[in-house]
């Protein structure tokens, strides 16, 4: 299927370590500023792996309009809902809906597609106290847990809370999905929203990817798997030694082009196509030849009706780990050959926000092609010989066209590609 | 534009509290047996609820032949591997190097990927008095976790094992919308094949929350039945005295494929997965409203997507959890959509026998619909003894009913308000429609 109405982006918003909204995040990235710091949300003194891209001055009461919600949701949910509020505000769909004679039809035709981090280690910490006092007595643990743990505990930790509360807060009742696919979740939320839009099941969708990946236990455990850097994230660099986890959320409002034009919406760009494929190599393994990334790009280009030489820039996964960056660079060389398309990445500034990454990076890639500016990667000192396929730079580059691709990768050998164009 | 492709169900597999494969589960459904018992997997004596429907006698080594994969499989992943293996064998087709890219994998997977044993060890190591010793965690945390544990804790651990075991290299989705997960996974897989993104899909759901933390979570909410002294009738959907659901566990997987291709290879086709309705209740986290708003849109959406009217539906496998609000809301949703026809429709909840399989429920109940069609039998609703005047449909409370079923429907509604409704059509009806 290549002929279709078109799916357009009419609003977006994000909250990241580098900025409290899309514009400030974009400005930070352009200015070469990183949001990665030593962790502040707990005392990490003496931690060998203490870097994170945390939300700055995190204050849930300022991030959420409906403060009553704060009893029922967790930090990652607050971050996700904040980005959604920004995107919805940006799109103007609520004032449009409220002027309609039949808002219930509008609500039934509005979907919600979420890239979710699933559960977190820290949400089980409520059970540490009953475990300690039970001292190995399993019956006693049950009794203590019933007394000590908040009655709403399970509802607070649901992996689909952002989906649920976007519905409850705004009244949307259309098709929905909650993708728990690690690093491709945010991209796949966009892809699945497009599926239901193309199928005609909905007319518009709220899409959000959110995560607070830099939680207490994640740092030592990701370090244990050899995935973290203690020095900083240096994508494609000869001396890169791992990624840095972060927090954030990116949200978009997608609509059919005809729907957006009918309501006179400002159209910022278009989602042309997408893909999700697996390398089928296991939970943590990554193929060194980049075949999964190449295939993800090829399938997404076919889905978009685009050829490699029409692509103007690449937002790479660029997570700073040895194998991921090298295999990704190889895939770019294999797919685009000598075309040398400008490549950038954003995790050096935002940290690796796992389930949020694809959504946030799609917003930033859209800014790149809108403005004709591909930000440099200031932490890059010396291009690694095994990353020569990636045309990265410390300084700004120009996109070759107004079409960009966003590559995201995840555990389980998952690779995703989103193809976007600006409204040029 | 060519007509969208039809999607055939050509393989089924399940692991449930009623049996570790399709036939034993179906036979237990026919005999009216209950899978609910006193919890055997751990000491639940300190909890107000001490019963659940557990999978029994599933031996890991019978499911997975290589020890390496076993290291990466948590209990519910094992259910998934067993059910997927049965489905793939049943379909008589599996990915080859030539077709691997054309296979997709869509799973609704459970939320509790961190095992209780790990939390206990963490508490002893880093939180002896209940408070986390941050300096110690920073210094020792790296050595505390093994790489296989780290892998098992990932939400995509099961997805990764399934991809690798069957060499599925095409489309992939791992979903979690609580109790709607399995239904939504089948619906999405159907759309993936229709759109031509894949020619085959392995799709289903798997879950367990029967562990001390999961049970604690549901007990704290007061969502599960406390009828510890009569486990076999604790799950009694639509009964006036229903007082909460009963936790179950397990997995269900289907092989779905393009209808024409299935015909050409001479596959046995159980049913067509003909339509999906997917909606959000946007009411409360735990319930849909009494009016049925939310589920109504899902049911209507599924009918429209399948090109069927209410008159065509013979059997509806209800979400039917046995909670006071779900069963009322669902009944009212059925009445709102079906009108007077609602009273002619056979509606039943197999959760009355196997409990609530959470993220696996929609997948297992979808499989039950395909069997209901194939075997011309509507499963019954067990334990419905005291009619609820507000739940007054035909719930097949007398036991399984022999009847021709051309079109079956399956409802799944999740915590968080996600709703899934699926329509399955008999192969005969699909062929007639195609002519």
Coordinates of N, CA and C in Angstrom, one line a residue, chain A residues 56-172:
Chain A
X56 N 15.7 17.8 35.2 CA 16.2 18.8 36.1 C 15.1 19.4 37.0
X57 N 15.4 19.5 38.3 CA 14.5 20.1 39.2 C 13.1 19.5 39.2
X58 N 13.2 18.1 39.2 CA 11.9 17.4 39.0 C 10.9 17.8 40.1
X59 N 9.8 18.2 39.7 CA 8.8 18.6 40.7 C 7.4 18.2 40.2
X60 N 6.9 17.1 40.7 CA 5.7 16.5 40.1 C 4.5 17.5 40.1
X61 N 4.4 18.3 41.2 CA 3.3 19.2 41.3 C 3.3 20.3 40.2
X62 N 4.5 20.5 39.7 CA 4.5 21.5 38.6 C 4.4 20.9 37.2
X63 N 4.6 19.6 37.2 CA 4.5 18.9 35.9 C 3.2 18.4 35.5
X64 N 2.3 18.3 36.5 CA 0.9 17.8 36.3 C -0.1 18.8 36.7
X65 N -1.1 19.0 35.8 CA -2.1 20.0 36.2 C -3.1 19.4 37.3
X66 N -3.4 18.2 37.1 CA -4.4 17.6 38.0 C -3.6 16.9 39.2
X67 N -3.4 17.6 40.2 CA -2.5 17.1 41.3 C -3.1 16.0 42.1
X68 N -4.4 15.8 42.0 CA -5.0 14.6 42.6 C -4.5 13.3 42.0
X69 N -4.0 13.4 40.8 CA -3.5 12.2 40.1 C -2.2 11.7 40.8
X70 N -1.5 12.6 41.5 CA -0.2 12.2 41.9 C -0.2 11.1 42.9
X71 N -1.3 10.9 43.6 CA -1.4 9.7 44.5 C -1.4 8.4 43.8
X72 N -1.8 8.5 42.5 CA -2.1 7.2 41.8 C -1.0 6.9 40.8
X73 N 0.0 7.7 40.6 CA 0.9 7.5 39.5 C 2.3 7.6 40.1
X74 N 3.3 7.2 39.3 CA 4.7 7.2 39.7 C 5.5 8.2 38.8
X75 N 6.7 8.4 39.2 CA 7.6 9.4 38.5 C 7.6 9.2 37.0
X76 N 7.7 8.0 36.5 CA 7.7 7.8 35.0 C 6.4 8.3 34.4
X77 N 5.3 8.0 35.1 CA 4.0 8.4 34.6 C 3.8 10.0 34.5
X78 N 4.4 10.6 35.6 CA 4.3 12.1 35.6 C 5.0 12.7 34.4
X79 N 6.2 12.1 34.1 CA 7.0 12.6 33.0 C 6.2 12.4 31.7
X80 N 5.6 11.2 31.5 CA 4.9 10.9 30.3 C 3.7 11.8 30.1
X81 N 2.9 12.0 31.2 CA 1.7 12.8 31.1 C 2.1 14.3 30.9
X82 N 3.2 14.7 31.4 CA 3.6 16.1 31.1 C 3.9 16.3 29.6
X83 N 4.6 15.4 29.0 CA 4.8 15.5 27.5 C 3.5 15.5 26.7
X84 N 2.6 14.6 27.2 CA 1.3 14.5 26.5 C 0.6 15.9 26.6
X85 N 0.6 16.5 27.7 CA -0.1 17.8 27.9 C 0.5 18.8 27.0
X86 N 1.8 18.8 26.9 CA 2.5 19.8 26.0 C 2.1 19.5 24.5
X87 N 2.0 18.3 24.1 CA 1.7 18.0 22.7 C 0.3 18.3 22.4
X88 N -0.6 18.0 23.3 CA -2.0 18.3 23.1 C -2.3 19.8 23.0
X89 N -1.6 20.5 23.9 CA -1.7 21.9 23.9 C -1.2 22.5 22.6
X90 N -0.1 22.0 22.1 CA 0.5 22.4 20.9 C -0.4 22.2 19.7
X91 N -1.1 21.1 19.7 CA -2.0 20.7 18.6 C -3.3 21.5 18.5
X92 N -3.7 22.0 19.6 CA -5.0 22.7 19.6 C -6.2 21.8 19.4
X93 N -6.1 20.5 19.6 CA -7.3 19.7 19.4 C -8.4 19.8 20.4
X94 N -8.0 20.2 21.7 CA -9.0 20.3 22.7 C -10.0 21.4 22.4
X95 N -9.4 22.6 22.1 CA -10.4 23.7 21.8 C -11.2 23.4 20.6
X96 N -10.6 22.7 19.6 CA -11.4 22.2 18.5 C -12.5 21.3 18.9
X97 N -12.2 20.3 19.7 CA -13.2 19.4 20.1 C -14.3 20.1 20.9
X98 N -13.9 21.0 21.8 CA -14.9 21.6 22.6 C -15.9 22.5 21.9
X99 N -15.5 22.8 20.6 CA -16.4 23.6 19.8 C -17.3 22.7 18.9
X100 N -17.2 21.4 19.0 CA -17.9 20.5 18.2 C -19.3 20.2 18.8
X101 N -20.3 19.9 17.9 CA -21.6 19.6 18.3 C -21.6 18.2 18.9
X102 N -20.7 17.3 18.4 CA -20.7 15.9 18.9 C -19.3 15.5 19.4
X103 N -18.9 16.0 20.5 CA -17.5 15.7 21.0 C -17.4 14.2 21.3
X104 N -18.5 13.5 21.5 CA -18.3 12.1 21.9 C -17.8 11.3 20.7
X105 N -18.2 11.7 19.5 CA -17.7 11.0 18.3 C -16.2 11.3 18.1
X106 N -15.8 12.5 18.3 CA -14.4 12.9 18.3 C -13.6 12.0 19.3
X107 N -14.1 11.9 20.5 CA -13.4 11.1 21.5 C -13.3 9.6 21.1
X108 N -14.4 9.1 20.5 CA -14.3 7.7 20.1 C -13.4 7.4 19.0
X109 N -13.1 8.5 18.2 CA -12.2 8.4 17.1 C -10.8 8.9 17.4
X110 N -10.5 9.1 18.7 CA -9.1 9.5 19.0 C -8.4 8.4 19.8
X111 N -7.3 7.9 19.2 CA -6.6 6.8 19.8 C -5.5 7.2 20.7
X112 N -4.9 6.3 21.5 CA -3.8 6.6 22.3 C -2.8 5.5 22.2
X113 N -1.6 5.8 21.8 CA -0.5 4.8 21.5 C 0.7 5.2 22.3
X114 N 1.1 4.2 23.1 CA 2.1 4.5 24.1 C 3.3 3.6 24.0
X115 N 4.5 4.2 24.1 CA 5.7 3.4 24.3 C 6.0 3.4 25.8
X116 N 5.9 2.3 26.5 CA 6.0 2.3 27.9 C 7.2 1.5 28.4
X117 N 7.8 2.0 29.5 CA 8.9 1.3 30.1 C 8.6 0.0 30.8
X118 N 7.3 -0.4 30.9 CA 6.8 -1.5 31.7 C 7.2 -1.2 33.2
X119 N 7.5 -2.2 33.9 CA 7.6 -1.9 35.4 C 9.1 -1.6 35.7
X120 N 9.3 -1.2 36.9 CA 10.6 -0.8 37.4 C 11.0 -1.6 38.6
X121 N 12.3 -1.7 38.8 CA 12.7 -2.3 40.1 C 12.2 -1.5 41.3
X122 N 12.2 -0.2 41.2 CA 12.0 0.6 42.4 C 10.5 0.5 42.9
X123 N 9.6 0.0 42.0 CA 8.3 0.0 42.5 C 8.0 -1.2 43.4
X124 N 9.0 -2.2 43.5 CA 8.8 -3.2 44.4 C 9.5 -2.9 45.8
X125 N 10.1 -1.8 45.9 CA 10.8 -1.4 47.1 C 9.8 -1.2 48.3
X126 N 8.5 -1.0 47.9 CA 7.5 -0.9 49.0 C 7.4 -2.2 49.8
X127 N 7.9 -3.3 49.2 CA 7.8 -4.5 49.9 C 9.1 -4.9 50.7
X128 N 10.1 -4.0 50.7 CA 11.3 -4.3 51.4 C 11.1 -4.3 52.9
X129 N 10.3 -3.3 53.3 CA 10.1 -3.2 54.8 C 9.3 -4.4 55.3
X130 N 8.2 -4.9 54.7 CA 7.6 -6.1 55.1 C 8.5 -7.3 55.0
X131 N 9.3 -7.4 54.0 CA 10.2 -8.5 53.9 C 11.2 -8.5 55.1
X132 N 11.7 -7.3 55.4 CA 12.7 -7.2 56.5 C 12.1 -7.6 57.8
X133 N 10.9 -7.1 58.1 CA 10.3 -7.4 59.3 C 9.8 -8.9 59.4
X134 N 9.5 -9.5 58.3 CA 9.0 -10.9 58.3 C 10.2 -11.8 58.5
X135 N 11.4 -11.3 58.2 CA 12.7 -12.1 58.4 C 12.6 -13.5 57.9
X136 N 12.1 -13.7 56.7 CA 12.1 -15.1 56.1 C 10.8 -15.9 56.4
X137 N 10.0 -15.3 57.3 CA 8.7 -16.1 57.6 C 7.7 -15.7 56.5
X138 N 7.3 -16.6 55.7 CA 6.5 -16.3 54.5 C 5.1 -15.9 54.9
X139 N 4.6 -16.5 55.9 CA 3.2 -16.1 56.4 C 3.2 -14.7 57.0
X140 N 4.3 -14.4 57.7 CA 4.4 -13.1 58.3 C 4.6 -12.0 57.2
X141 N 5.2 -12.4 56.2 CA 5.4 -11.4 55.0 C 4.0 -11.0 54.5
X142 N 3.1 -12.0 54.3 CA 1.8 -11.7 53.8 C 1.1 -10.8 54.7
X143 N 1.1 -11.1 56.0 CA 0.4 -10.2 57.0 C 1.0 -8.8 57.0
X144 N 2.3 -8.7 57.0 CA 2.9 -7.4 57.0 C 2.6 -6.6 55.7
X145 N 2.7 -7.3 54.6 CA 2.5 -6.6 53.3 C 1.1 -6.0 53.3
X146 N 0.1 -6.8 53.9 CA -1.3 -6.3 53.9 C -1.4 -5.0 54.8
X147 N -0.6 -5.0 55.8 CA -0.7 -3.8 56.7 C 0.2 -2.6 56.3
X148 N 1.3 -2.9 55.7 CA 2.3 -1.8 55.5 C 2.2 -1.2 54.1
X149 N 1.8 -1.9 53.1 CA 1.9 -1.4 51.7 C 0.6 -0.7 51.4
X150 N 0.8 0.4 50.6 CA -0.4 1.2 50.2 C -1.4 0.4 49.4
X151 N -2.7 0.5 49.8 CA -3.7 -0.3 49.1 C -3.7 -0.1 47.6
X152 N -3.3 1.0 47.1 CA -3.3 1.3 45.7 C -2.0 0.9 45.0
X153 N -1.1 0.2 45.7 CA 0.2 -0.1 45.1 C 0.1 -0.6 43.7
X154 N -0.7 -1.7 43.4 CA -0.7 -2.3 42.1 C -1.1 -1.3 41.0
X155 N -2.1 -0.4 41.4 CA -2.6 0.5 40.4 C -1.5 1.6 40.1
X156 N -0.7 1.9 41.1 CA 0.3 2.9 40.9 C 1.4 2.4 39.9
X157 N 1.6 1.1 39.9 CA 2.8 0.6 39.1 C 2.3 0.0 37.8
X158 N 1.1 0.1 37.4 CA 0.7 -0.5 36.1 C 1.5 0.1 35.0
X159 N 1.9 -0.8 34.1 CA 2.7 -0.4 32.9 C 1.9 0.4 31.9
X160 N 0.6 0.4 32.1 CA -0.2 1.2 31.1 C -0.9 2.4 31.8
X161 N -0.3 2.9 32.8 CA -0.9 4.1 33.5 C -1.0 5.3 32.7
X162 N 0.0 5.6 31.9 CA 0.0 6.8 31.1 C -1.1 6.7 30.0
X163 N -1.2 5.5 29.4 CA -2.3 5.2 28.5 C -3.7 5.5 29.2
X164 N -3.8 4.9 30.4 CA -5.1 5.0 31.1 C -5.5 6.4 31.4
X165 N -4.5 7.2 31.9 CA -4.8 8.5 32.4 C -4.9 9.5 31.2
X166 N -4.2 9.3 30.1 CA -4.5 10.1 29.0 C -6.0 10.0 28.6
X167 N -6.5 8.7 28.6 CA -7.9 8.5 28.4 C -8.7 9.2 29.4
X168 N -8.5 9.0 30.7 CA -9.3 9.5 31.7 C -9.3 11.1 31.7
X169 N -8.1 11.6 31.6 CA -8.0 13.1 31.7 C -8.6 13.8 30.5
X170 N -8.5 13.2 29.3 CA -9.0 13.9 28.2 C -10.2 13.4 27.6
X171 N -10.6 12.2 28.0 CA -11.8 11.6 27.5 C -11.7 10.8 26.2
X172 N -10.5 10.5 25.8 CA -10.3 9.8 24.5 C -10.7 8.3 24.7

